[in-house]
Amino acid sequence: MIRAALAGNPNCGKTTLFNKLTGSSQRVGNWPGVTIDRKEGRIKGADAILVDLPGIYSLSPYSPEEIVSRDFLLDESPDVIVNIVDATNMERNLYLTSQILDVGIPTVVALNMMDAVRKDGGEIDTVKLSSALGCRVVGMSALKGEGIEELIAAITEAAASGKVPEPLRLSEAAEASASRISEVLRGKVPDGQIRWYSVKALERDPLALERTGDLEGEILHIVEEMERETDDDSDSVVASDRYSAVSRAAASSTGKRGASKGRTTSDRIDRIVTDRWLGLPIFAGVMFLVYYISISTIGSWGTDWMNDVFFGEWIIPGMRAWLEGASVDPVLTAFIVDGLIAGFGAVIGFLPQMLVLFVLLVILEDCGYMARIAFVMDRVFRRFGLSGKSFIPVLIGTGCGVPGIMASRTIESERDRRITAMTTTFIPCSAKLPVIALIAGALFGGSALVALASYLVGIAAILMSGIILKKWKSLAGAPSEFIMELPAYHMPGAVTVFRSTLEKTWAFVRKAGTFILLACGLVWFLSTFSWNMVLVEDVNTSMLADMGRALSWMFVPLGWGGDWQFTVGTLTGLLAKENVVGTFGVLFGFSEVSEAGEEIWTMVAAMLTPIAGFSFLLFNLLCAPCFAAIGAMRRELGTWKATGAAVLYQCGLAYAVSLIVFQIGSLAIYGTFGVWTAVSLAVAALLVYLVVSNDPFRMSARRSGEVAC
């Protein structure tokens, strides 16, 4: 069976092509870092396995995903490499191609987005480009499915022939030095990879030199001779030669019609949405509109129907009547209806709002706007000690914190990577949306401003943490550079939107129907029985009430610790954030005379003031994430000690922010002042000091950044 590797720059349509070739349902995005590890799928209509490698800009060891891709190509030697190239930005993409051609593996170039080139009046001669590169080039459009059959045939043909393309030639000085290094390496590395090792060693690539063992000194002597001859660094010489070679190859295949025609529609839009002053307000406006549609209008109508009709009139009364009619034990009936269905219904009732939100976010993602948000936020993040690349995991984290944390591994700087893994879950994920919708509906009339405020607080917490954590020696350092392609705007594909929305929705339903369902059952049991296993008439005498009261004193200064139900909801939220609402569904219950969902909102509104409710919301948004996300943090941070420190920081910051909001908010609204008000003022002053105080490592970080540049 043929084993093919799919490699290319981020934003070139690689994952879309993978889906077309394999029929797989991989995530599609418009920013680098969506594909974190390689994925495999069988190519439809061919006896071949396709391995999807992370999106990379080069085969140099600057980030973990580049190492993953390079090690696979060198160590596992696939039968053929499918190099996908963005035809609208061909020269930039061919730089990676020039390195792939050195690896010594049969290669097929998939020239993607040819439809966009034709739309702009451009023209690329794939035959001439194929001649210039020395390998088969197939013009195609992954989004529209054009050229897929031809590409599959080219992959099969290249693997069968085993013909290795000739590498692009460098300058005379570089070629002469690479030849000398090849002689040194002959017999020490695989024959087919001599060219790659020679050129990489010439670039002083540390991983390549490491693999040469005791030959490193002799190789570096050759490199130094070339540097004296050219009066330039060897890596700069090779990079310049590569760009010259790919420019010649691109020029040979494009005529006058392929030249730039000036500003495109995307350029004109970008002048507005990425403007220094307009970019952020536009972003805030877009997110407000997204949450307004999903929380306050269309999504809210669907949620009302789910709560009032589906569960309130059909499922809960119907199931209760059926079980009672079947003479099922009353305790078991209560467990099924008041425990499992009530808890499940409380969570799943918010599904329409989440479904609308998923659709809108996928559309923004697929049309290209999300990439612009990352570009705009780079300016902001850099001012707070982080790279714009840190915002990419944050964007992914709006769906789920686990892949968001995992996406932090695309950041080259280890320190930036660790800070991003620690702070990504501050942004509201889909699991937190039911909590946001509950508080907004119960206390703020369903206002979309609550959701927008939650989103902005999450970003503010990340930015503030960037400053604070950078002042720790182990996390200090200059922010890594952020380079990304801005894909041209295009109409979102209906299939892509449907598939991605379905994936997100099904993941939520599956989680609610398994893990959260079991958690709700446990909550019902603990809230129904006393410690001597006797049914209680009053939930306040149950085991769960005792557990909640034992810990609720900690949250009294935050405004909601007086009611143990909110403490219990917060604790079950550590298992999964949806459990916060599921727990309320069990504790506050559904009665036959009230509408499902309305009982919960009424109880929350009766027990909390708006400022206390917002404090509760902020704590649950910023505190430690679910156990699955904590596990993902452990994988990225490397040790449980570092993970424990990250969780303590998250909980400490959540407590501080909630304390400040409730105490100072109560002072401003109600005029109340007490000991905890004074404490909150001191905590606020401390946070301000941590943010504005001098960074003891700033100068050394700046110097290291200058050296790196």
C-alpha positions as MATLAB code, in Angstrom:
seq = 'MIRAALAGNPNCGKTTLFNKLTGSSQRVGNWPGVTIDRKEGRIKGADAILVDLPGIYSLSPYSPEEIVSRDFLLDESPDVIVNIVDATNMERNLYLTSQILDVGIPTVVALNMMDAVRKDGGEIDTVKLSSALGCRVVGMSALKGEGIEELIAAITEAAASGKVPEPLRLSEAAEASASRISEVLRGKVPDGQIRWYSVKALERDPLALERTGDLEGEILHIVEEMERETDDDSDSVVASDRYSAVSRAAASSTGKRGASKGRTTSDRIDRIVTDRWLGLPIFAGVMFLVYYISISTIGSWGTDWMNDVFFGEWIIPGMRAWLEGASVDPVLTAFIVDGLIAGFGAVIGFLPQMLVLFVLLVILEDCGYMARIAFVMDRVFRRFGLSGKSFIPVLIGTGCGVPGIMASRTIESERDRRITAMTTTFIPCSAKLPVIALIAGALFGGSALVALASYLVGIAAILMSGIILKKWKSLAGAPSEFIMELPAYHMPGAVTVFRSTLEKTWAFVRKAGTFILLACGLVWFLSTFSWNMVLVEDVNTSMLADMGRALSWMFVPLGWGGDWQFTVGTLTGLLAKENVVGTFGVLFGFSEVSEAGEEIWTMVAAMLTPIAGFSFLLFNLLCAPCFAAIGAMRRELGTWKATGAAVLYQCGLAYAVSLIVFQIGSLAIYGTFGVWTAVSLAVAALLVYLVVSNDPFRMSARRSGEVAC';
ca = [
       0.000    0.000    0.000;
       1.241    3.485   -0.875;
       2.046    5.751    2.066;
       1.794    9.433    1.160;
       2.544   12.474    3.329;
       0.557   15.689    2.944;
       2.670   18.771    3.723;
       2.174   22.478    3.198;
       2.010   25.957    4.684;
      -0.782   26.894    7.094;
      -3.857   28.352    5.375;
      -3.127   26.689    2.036;
      -6.178   24.373    2.235;
      -4.274   21.328    3.445;
      -6.922   19.975    5.793;
      -9.671   20.651    3.243;
      -7.701   18.609    0.707;
      -7.184   15.853    3.275;
     -10.951   15.693    3.808;
     -11.595   15.583    0.044;
      -9.070   12.811   -0.536;
     -10.013   10.660    2.454;
     -13.604   11.615    3.200;
     -12.495   12.265    6.758;
     -14.056   14.934    8.963;
     -10.994   16.833   10.040;
     -11.185   20.331   11.467;
     -10.869   23.115    8.896;
      -9.611   26.560    9.905;
      -8.080   29.752    8.563;
      -5.136   30.105   10.881;
      -1.994   28.103   11.491;
      -2.033   25.443   14.136;
      -5.332   23.663   13.445;
      -3.552   20.394   12.635;
      -1.437   19.670   15.685;
      -0.397   16.059   15.083;
      -0.383   14.001   11.949;
      -3.622   12.232   11.051;
      -4.135    9.329    8.697;
      -6.860    8.423    6.241;
      -7.263    6.143    3.263;
      -7.420    7.913   -0.104;
     -10.734    7.226   -1.821;
     -10.300    5.281   -5.031;
      -6.645    4.379   -4.437;
      -4.675    1.812   -2.477;
      -2.959    4.523   -0.468;
      -2.794    5.950    3.049;
      -2.493    9.724    3.407;
      -0.730   11.149    6.470;
      -1.740   14.731    7.274;
       1.266   16.561    8.725;
       1.077   19.843   10.668;
       1.020   23.047    8.656;
       4.566   24.448    8.534;
       6.531   27.184    6.812;
       9.850   25.336    6.664;
      11.647   22.166    7.701;
      13.775   24.060   10.215;
      13.403   23.266   13.926;
      11.688   26.429   15.091;
       8.515   24.888   16.471;
       7.289   21.451   17.599;
       5.061   20.947   14.560;
       7.995   21.547   12.198;
       9.974   18.913   14.066;
       7.017   16.487   13.824;
       6.830   16.974   10.047;
      10.550   16.798    9.441;
      11.109   13.717   11.585;
       8.301   11.917    9.785;
       9.730   12.673    6.343;
      13.277   11.702    7.341;
      12.678    8.755    9.633;
       9.559    7.131    8.204;
      10.313    7.814    4.515;
       6.852    7.890    2.903;
       6.528    6.657   -0.680;
       5.478   10.085   -1.952;
       5.102   13.620   -0.606;
       2.029   15.612   -1.613;
       3.084   19.245   -1.231;
       0.045   21.519   -1.312;
       0.828   25.055   -2.494;
      -1.415   28.122   -2.369;
      -1.516   29.312   -5.988;
      -2.510   32.830   -4.884;
       0.720   33.153   -2.901;
       2.923   30.808   -4.871;
       6.412   32.177   -4.220;
       5.931   32.222   -0.459;
       4.653   28.634   -0.478;
       7.354   27.336   -2.833;
      10.016   28.119   -0.221;
       8.859   25.006    1.665;
       8.745   23.130   -1.649;
      12.427   23.917   -2.228;
      13.259   22.186    1.065;
      10.972   19.218    0.409;
      12.700   18.592   -2.930;
      15.963   18.122   -1.007;
      14.570   15.241    1.077;
      14.952   12.712   -1.736;
      11.387   11.403   -1.897;
       9.070   11.376   -4.958;
       6.993   14.539   -4.788;
       3.740   15.822   -6.287;
       2.873   19.516   -5.988;
      -0.863   20.167   -5.544;
      -1.338   23.746   -6.759;
      -4.443   24.691   -4.783;
      -6.874   27.626   -5.145;
      -6.509   27.794   -8.916;
     -10.135   28.962   -9.022;
      -9.139   32.078   -7.060;
      -6.262   32.720   -9.474;
      -8.608   32.519  -12.471;
     -11.157   34.737  -10.733;
      -8.496   37.452  -10.362;
      -7.586   37.117  -14.040;
      -4.380   35.221  -13.343;
      -2.907   32.283  -15.200;
      -0.376   29.622  -14.138;
       1.108   27.132  -16.593;
       1.389   23.934  -14.545;
       3.442   22.216  -17.272;
       6.121   24.931  -17.158;
       6.071   24.977  -13.370;
       6.437   21.203  -13.339;
       9.479   21.509  -15.603;
      11.020   24.189  -13.383;
      10.511   22.182  -10.176;
      11.348   18.784  -11.638;
       8.206   17.108  -10.305;
       4.541   16.702  -11.279;
       2.351   19.776  -10.616;
      -1.443   19.418  -10.555;
      -3.673   22.515  -10.662;
      -6.722   22.118   -8.453;
      -9.241   23.594   -6.008;
      -9.727   21.578   -2.836;
     -12.747   23.648   -1.814;
     -14.609   23.000   -5.084;
     -13.238   19.502   -5.661;
     -11.525   20.406   -8.948;
      -8.516   18.310   -9.997;
      -8.921   15.713   -7.243;
      -8.978   12.718   -9.598;
      -5.929   14.001  -11.474;
      -4.093   14.464   -8.175;
      -4.880   10.915   -7.039;
      -3.561    9.588  -10.352;
      -0.389   11.682   -9.999;
       0.190   10.339   -6.456;
      -0.152    6.752   -7.634;
       2.120    7.359  -10.631;
       4.829    9.097   -8.574;
       4.874    6.315   -5.980;
       5.029    3.633   -8.683;
       7.889    5.288  -10.600;
       9.926    6.132   -7.511;
      11.465    9.041   -9.417;
      13.108   11.518   -7.081;
      12.963   15.162   -8.233;
      16.135   17.145   -8.771;
      16.657   19.753   -6.036;
      16.580   23.437   -6.931;
      20.109   24.719   -7.433;
      21.643   27.268   -5.111;
      24.413   29.765   -5.852;
      27.835   28.475   -6.956;
      29.402   29.096   -3.546;
      26.595   27.316   -1.712;
      26.528   24.387   -4.161;
      30.292   23.953   -3.905;
      30.165   23.917   -0.106;
      27.167   21.564   -0.074;
      29.079   19.173   -2.371;
      32.067   19.160   -0.009;
      29.780   18.437    2.945;
      28.121   15.633    0.946;
      31.512   13.937    0.540;
      32.059   14.142    4.290;
      28.637   12.664    5.001;
      28.738    9.909    2.388;
      28.180    6.589    4.094;
      27.206    8.317    7.339;
      23.618    9.191    6.406;
      21.153    7.514    3.995;
      22.201    8.089    0.375;
      18.823    9.553   -0.582;
      19.067   12.144    2.197;
      22.637   13.344    1.623;
      21.469   16.448   -0.227;
      19.084   17.397    2.577;
      21.673   16.875    5.331;
      24.309   18.758    3.358;
      22.196   21.860    2.788;
      20.775   21.841    6.316;
      24.254   21.482    7.791;
      25.302   24.398    5.588;
      22.503   26.409    7.241;
      23.916   25.454   10.671;
      20.691   23.598   11.402;
      21.261   22.306   14.981;
      19.229   19.094   14.598;
      20.936   18.226   11.328;
      24.380   18.877   12.809;
      23.470   16.798   15.855;
      22.729   13.822   13.623;
      26.156   14.082   11.972;
      27.846   13.103   15.239;
      31.634   13.566   15.372;
      31.653   15.091   11.859;
      30.221   18.384   13.120;
      33.602   20.065   13.516;
      34.733   19.206    9.991;
      31.411   20.374    8.539;
      31.483   23.664   10.410;
      34.974   24.311    9.040;
      33.536   24.102    5.489;
      30.659   26.372    6.506;
      33.003   28.984    7.953;
      35.075   28.995    4.765;
      31.972   29.756    2.708;
      30.924   32.502    5.123;
      34.330   34.171    4.732;
      34.094   33.841    0.948;
      30.553   35.320    0.746;
      30.960   37.695    3.707;
      27.558   36.615    4.956;
      25.992   34.103    7.327;
      25.511   30.722    5.726;
      21.812   30.461    6.612;
      21.187   33.871    5.033;
      23.005   32.795    1.887;
      20.966   29.598    1.566;
      17.676   31.392    2.285;
      18.440   34.041   -0.340;
      19.380   31.358   -2.875;
      16.160   29.444   -2.203;
      14.001   32.527   -2.732;
      15.865   33.308   -5.953;
      15.301   29.758   -7.195;
      11.581   29.695   -6.386;
      11.143   33.179   -7.899;
      12.626   31.926  -11.159;
      10.378   28.857  -11.065;
       7.275   30.958  -10.398;
       8.174   33.515  -13.060;
       8.625   30.792  -15.664;
       5.031   29.628  -15.220;
       3.173   32.946  -14.971;
       2.699   35.423  -17.772;
       1.647   39.018  -17.613;
      -1.874   38.005  -16.687;
      -0.461   36.235  -13.646;
       1.076   39.409  -12.328;
      -0.488   41.332   -9.497;
      -3.406   43.489  -10.575;
      -3.229   45.838   -7.588;
      -5.585   45.817   -4.658;
      -8.009   42.917   -4.520;
     -11.367   42.873   -2.774;
      -9.710   41.189    0.210;
      -7.120   43.965    0.348;
      -9.802   46.625    0.383;
     -11.718   44.888    3.168;
      -8.525   44.400    5.166;
      -7.789   48.110    5.044;
     -10.841   48.498    7.278;
     -11.039   45.359    9.458;
      -7.305   45.283   10.256;
      -6.957   49.037   10.721;
      -4.983   50.036   13.822;
      -7.926   51.997   15.255;
     -10.939   50.294   13.702;
      -9.839   46.658   14.005;
     -10.649   46.173   17.692;
     -14.021   47.994   17.701;
     -15.070   46.020   14.632;
     -14.025   42.792   16.357;
     -16.028   43.731   19.476;
     -19.024   44.614   17.295;
     -18.840   41.322   15.410;
     -18.653   39.310   18.634;
     -21.564   41.280   20.116;
     -23.631   40.497   17.033;
     -22.670   36.814   17.251;
     -23.726   36.577   20.889;
     -26.825   38.727   20.330;
     -28.069   36.356   17.643;
     -27.169   33.199   19.570;
     -28.082   34.286   23.116;
     -30.802   36.933   22.781;
     -32.741   36.201   19.588;
     -32.721   33.089   17.394;
     -30.882   30.896   19.886;
     -33.025   32.145   22.763;
     -36.233   31.268   20.921;
     -34.969   27.737   20.400;
     -33.925   27.390   24.031;
     -37.324   28.621   25.218;
     -39.000   25.964   23.078;
     -36.680   23.242   24.360;
     -37.319   24.200   27.984;
     -41.009   25.119   27.823;
     -42.325   22.604   25.328;
     -39.910   19.750   24.682;
     -38.932   19.110   28.297;
     -41.622   21.075   30.171;
     -44.693   19.706   28.365;
     -43.518   16.524   26.660;
     -40.535   14.712   28.117;
     -40.702   15.293   31.878;
     -44.492   14.977   32.431;
     -44.685   12.183   29.866;
     -41.859   10.165   31.394;
     -43.194   10.669   34.912;
     -46.671    9.563   33.896;
     -45.314    6.538   32.014;
     -43.164    5.381   34.936;
     -45.963    5.876   37.451;
     -48.361    4.056   35.146;
     -45.914    1.155   34.970;
     -45.884    1.037   38.807;
     -42.178    1.814   38.955;
     -40.852    2.415   42.453;
     -41.285    6.124   43.379;
     -37.620    6.451   44.334;
     -36.494    5.077   40.972;
     -39.018    7.332   39.227;
     -37.612   10.342   41.075;
     -34.063    9.284   40.184;
     -34.866    9.007   36.474;
     -37.084   12.090   36.174;
     -35.781   14.494   38.826;
     -32.176   13.362   38.650;
     -31.162   12.174   35.193;
     -33.725   13.882   32.942;
     -33.884   17.107   34.951;
     -30.107   17.498   34.983;
     -29.722   16.438   31.363;
     -32.579   18.692   30.295;
     -31.131   21.692   32.103;
     -27.957   21.370   30.040;
     -29.372   20.217   26.715;
     -31.980   22.973   26.844;
     -29.256   25.418   25.853;
     -28.391   23.400   22.752;
     -30.226   25.752   20.313;
     -28.177   28.721   21.541;
     -24.971   26.728   21.221;
     -25.970   25.471   17.782;
     -26.487   29.026   16.505;
     -23.199   30.123   18.090;
     -21.334   27.219   16.461;
     -22.753   28.083   13.031;
     -21.767   31.749   13.308;
     -18.247   31.008   14.576;
     -17.648   28.425   11.832;
     -18.795   30.940    9.201;
     -16.381   33.573   10.565;
     -13.676   30.933   10.589;
     -14.290   29.657    7.093;
     -14.703   33.029    5.376;
     -11.271   34.190    6.590;
     -12.201   36.750    9.248;
     -10.772   34.787   12.183;
      -7.287   35.043   10.665;
      -7.692   38.829   10.650;
      -8.649   38.766   14.327;
      -5.376   36.983   15.120;
      -3.507   39.604   13.102;
      -5.259   42.485   14.889;
      -4.748   40.920   18.309;
      -1.017   40.465   17.655;
      -0.563   44.214   18.201;
      -2.444   43.983   21.488;
      -0.839   40.772   22.742;
       2.669   41.991   21.962;
       2.150   44.987   24.242;
       1.407   42.552   27.054;
       4.425   40.321   26.507;
       2.744   37.682   24.347;
       2.857   36.858   20.656;
      -0.147   37.036   18.349;
       0.317   33.297   17.986;
      -0.981   33.001   21.538;
      -4.352   34.228   20.309;
      -4.713   31.266   17.957;
      -5.146   28.747   20.812;
      -7.559   31.242   22.390;
      -9.694   31.234   19.233;
      -9.649   27.447   19.143;
     -10.463   27.436   22.862;
     -13.800   29.172   22.210;
     -14.960   25.762   20.999;
     -13.226   23.592   23.599;
     -10.374   24.271   25.989;
      -8.638   20.934   25.336;
      -7.684   21.515   21.657;
      -7.060   25.162   22.551;
      -4.417   24.136   25.079;
      -2.955   21.602   22.652;
      -2.695   24.293   19.958;
      -0.234   26.177   22.170;
       2.467   23.763   21.002;
       2.579   25.647   17.684;
       4.318   28.550   19.480;
       8.091   28.486   18.995;
       9.028   30.078   22.340;
       8.748   27.535   25.151;
       7.963   30.258   27.690;
       5.211   31.767   25.564;
       3.920   28.254   24.986;
       3.700   27.552   28.730;
       1.969   30.852   29.499;
      -0.529   30.263   26.695;
      -1.299   26.740   27.947;
      -1.889   28.185   31.427;
      -4.228   30.972   30.308;
      -6.106   29.722   27.226;
      -9.050   28.433   29.287;
      -9.806   31.935   30.553;
     -11.720   32.420   27.321;
     -15.308   31.072   27.502;
     -15.564   27.700   25.762;
     -18.779   26.107   24.531;
     -19.158   24.246   27.842;
     -19.378   27.594   29.674;
     -22.058   28.981   27.369;
     -24.944   27.373   29.329;
     -23.637   29.055   32.490;
     -23.425   32.408   30.687;
     -26.910   31.952   29.220;
     -28.323   30.969   32.615;
     -26.974   34.036   34.433;
     -27.858   36.341   31.522;
     -31.413   34.975   31.356;
     -32.086   34.825   35.088;
     -30.544   38.135   36.167;
     -29.971   40.338   33.117;
     -33.008   39.822   30.903;
     -31.083   37.647   28.434;
     -28.770   40.517   27.441;
     -26.050   39.640   24.936;
     -23.823   42.157   26.720;
     -23.285   39.577   29.475;
     -21.846   37.125   26.953;
     -19.715   39.816   25.324;
     -18.479   40.957   28.744;
     -17.556   37.347   29.583;
     -15.537   37.106   26.382;
     -13.775   40.436   26.983;
     -13.026   39.563   30.629;
     -11.416   36.334   29.421;
      -9.179   38.242   26.991;
      -8.337   40.796   29.697;
      -7.370   37.983   32.094;
      -5.066   36.505   29.454;
      -3.419   39.864   28.748;
      -2.992   40.683   32.426;
      -1.541   37.223   33.045;
       0.913   37.772   30.190;
       2.397   40.708   32.091;
       2.301   39.099   35.536;
       3.684   35.699   34.551;
       6.466   37.208   32.418;
       7.871   38.658   35.642;
       8.691   35.152   36.859;
      12.218   34.208   35.847;
      11.204   30.803   34.473;
       8.636   32.424   32.150;
      10.463   35.637   31.217;
      11.508   36.304   27.633;
      10.740   38.317   24.539;
       7.521   37.342   22.711;
       8.073   35.115   19.692;
       7.618   36.523   16.206;
       4.223   36.041   14.587;
       4.107   35.354   10.855;
       0.960   34.145    9.166;
      -0.765   34.227    5.824;
      -4.070   36.072    5.498;
      -6.207   33.948    3.192;
      -8.416   35.700    0.673;
     -12.006   36.189    1.798;
     -14.412   33.701    0.311;
     -17.943   32.468    0.785;
     -18.074   29.769    3.465;
     -18.645   26.297    2.086;
     -22.034   24.919    3.103;
     -20.630   21.417    3.560;
     -17.754   22.675    5.705;
     -20.071   24.752    7.903;
     -22.520   21.877    8.287;
     -19.829   19.312    9.032;
     -17.942   21.441   11.546;
     -21.146   22.542   13.310;
     -22.333   18.949   13.451;
     -19.020   17.858   14.998;
     -19.198   20.506   17.721;
     -22.875   19.881   18.437;
     -22.505   16.114   18.578;
     -19.521   16.446   20.938;
     -21.677   18.549   23.276;
     -24.648   16.167   23.111;
     -22.426   13.119   23.607;
     -20.831   14.706   26.659;
     -24.225   15.712   28.083;
     -25.649   12.252   27.428;
     -22.863   10.341   29.147;
     -20.543   12.042   31.588;
     -22.890   14.853   32.643;
     -25.844   12.466   32.882;
     -23.893   10.323   35.353;
     -22.818   13.388   37.319;
     -26.432   14.534   37.584;
     -27.377   11.104   38.875;
     -24.720   11.376   41.571;
     -25.896   14.873   42.525;
     -29.469   13.580   42.829;
     -28.360   10.712   45.073;
     -26.343   12.966   47.389;
     -29.138   15.540   47.538;
     -31.856   12.949   48.212;
     -30.312   10.906   51.017;
     -28.894   11.752   54.421;
     -25.667   10.295   55.770;
     -27.575    7.337   57.268;
     -29.080    6.575   53.843;
     -32.565    7.821   54.667;
     -34.663    9.770   52.149;
     -34.791   13.421   53.139;
     -37.845   15.634   52.843;
     -35.772   18.790   52.784;
     -32.737   18.969   50.483;
     -31.023   21.182   53.065;
     -30.627   18.123   55.324;
     -28.981   15.960   52.632;
     -25.394   14.809   52.333;
     -24.812   17.220   49.471;
     -26.053   20.162   51.535;
     -23.608   19.303   54.310;
     -20.771   19.065   51.805;
     -21.710   22.382   50.263;
     -22.024   24.162   53.607;
     -18.625   22.820   54.689;
     -17.005   24.747   51.818;
     -19.416   27.583   51.102;
     -17.813   29.893   53.700;
     -14.940   30.403   51.247;
     -17.254   32.059   48.746;
     -19.218   34.293   51.101;
     -16.958   37.303   50.286;
     -17.805   36.741   46.604;
     -21.521   37.242   47.241;
     -22.834   33.751   46.607;
     -21.345   31.571   49.360;
     -24.419   31.930   51.585;
     -26.311   29.423   49.447;
     -24.577   26.056   49.390;
     -26.158   25.147   46.018;
     -23.834   27.544   44.206;
     -20.800   26.081   45.935;
     -21.840   22.589   44.874;
     -22.459   23.770   41.311;
     -18.990   25.300   41.178;
     -17.371   22.095   42.442;
     -19.223   19.820   40.004;
     -18.183   22.274   37.283;
     -14.635   21.045   37.741;
     -15.730   17.747   36.200;
     -17.347   19.550   33.260;
     -18.512   23.152   33.157;
     -21.928   22.103   31.870;
     -22.402   20.396   35.240;
     -22.955   23.796   36.849;
     -26.305   24.071   35.075;
     -26.976   20.337   35.340;
     -26.518   20.510   39.102;
     -29.006   23.384   39.360;
     -31.432   21.368   37.257;
     -31.341   18.623   39.872;
     -31.272   20.836   42.978;
     -33.857   23.400   41.923;
     -35.827   20.766   40.095;
     -38.654   20.688   37.604;
     -42.174   20.654   38.929;
     -45.198   19.538   36.973;
     -46.886   22.914   37.434;
     -43.953   25.001   36.281;
     -42.263   25.236   32.934;
     -38.971   23.388   32.647;
     -36.053   25.743   32.902;
     -38.197   28.572   34.273;
     -37.922   27.062   37.767;
     -34.124   27.258   37.622;
     -34.105   30.852   36.391;
     -36.637   31.871   39.041;
     -34.626   30.272   41.858;
     -31.353   31.810   40.686;
     -32.968   35.234   40.409;
     -34.433   34.882   43.920;
     -31.155   33.807   45.510;
     -28.659   36.141   43.807;
     -28.444   39.843   43.138;
     -27.206   40.768   39.647;
     -23.778   41.759   40.979;
     -23.493   38.491   42.945;
     -24.626   36.548   39.882;
     -21.986   38.225   37.734;
     -19.378   37.432   40.408;
     -20.475   33.775   40.322;
     -20.236   33.768   36.537;
     -16.743   35.293   36.502;
     -15.414   32.815   39.046;
     -16.664   29.852   37.025;
     -15.263   31.339   33.812;
     -11.765   31.977   35.180;
     -11.192   29.241   37.775;
      -9.628   25.863   37.024;
     -11.104   24.276   33.876;
     -12.616   20.817   33.622;
     -10.496   17.760   34.394;
     -10.000   17.013   30.691;
      -8.470   20.466   30.135;
      -6.291   20.066   33.231;
      -5.027   16.809   31.728;
      -4.227   18.630   28.479;
      -2.346   21.263   30.503;
      -0.341   18.503   32.141;
       0.733   17.202   28.733;
       1.840   20.661   27.589;
       3.503   21.816   30.823;
       5.295   18.515   31.360;
       4.888   17.975   35.122;
       2.098   17.797   37.675;
       3.988   20.354   39.760;
       3.770   22.941   36.981;
       0.149   21.971   36.325;
      -0.718   22.371   40.001;
       0.887   25.816   40.016;
      -1.139   26.768   36.924;
      -4.407   25.597   38.533;
      -3.623   27.520   41.729;
      -2.915   30.646   39.682;
      -6.194   30.269   37.771;
      -8.234   29.781   40.940;
      -6.433   32.609   42.730;
      -7.031   35.030   39.862;
     -10.686   33.935   39.606;
     -11.182   34.536   43.321;
      -9.466   37.934   43.171;
     -11.488   39.145   40.168;
     -14.814   37.911   41.611;
     -14.017   39.474   44.992;
     -13.209   42.829   43.394;
     -16.303   42.791   41.183;
     -18.714   41.907   43.990;
     -17.276   44.025   46.800;
     -16.478   47.165   44.817;
     -19.639   46.714   42.743;
     -21.726   46.485   45.925;
     -20.005   49.597   47.247;
     -20.814   51.503   44.056;
     -24.395   50.245   43.677;
     -25.627   49.741   47.241;
     -23.155   51.824   49.242;
     -22.173   48.840   51.420;
     -18.710   48.878   52.998;
     -17.081   46.307   55.238;
     -13.886   44.422   55.975;
     -14.054   42.487   52.709;
     -14.552   45.718   50.797;
     -11.252   46.952   52.200;
      -9.642   43.606   51.340;
     -10.953   43.817   47.775;
      -9.484   47.314   47.405;
      -6.129   45.982   48.618;
      -6.324   43.044   46.188;
      -7.159   45.410   43.338;
      -4.179   47.589   44.269;
      -1.940   44.495   44.331;
      -3.064   43.416   40.859;
      -2.455   46.915   39.524;
       1.009   46.884   41.089;
       1.842   43.485   39.551;
       0.804   44.809   36.144;
       2.515   48.227   36.202;
       5.645   47.431   38.256;
       8.981   47.172   36.464;
       9.784   43.850   34.871;
      13.141   42.688   36.287;
      13.783   40.496   33.233;
      12.616   42.912   30.549;
      16.062   44.130   29.504;
      17.573   40.656   29.316;
      14.560   39.474   27.314;
      14.961   42.416   24.939;
      18.637   41.668   24.483;
      17.981   38.021   23.796;
      15.376   39.077   21.244;
      17.883   41.385   19.574;
      20.414   38.578   19.398;
      17.802   36.261   17.918;
      16.885   38.846   15.298;
];
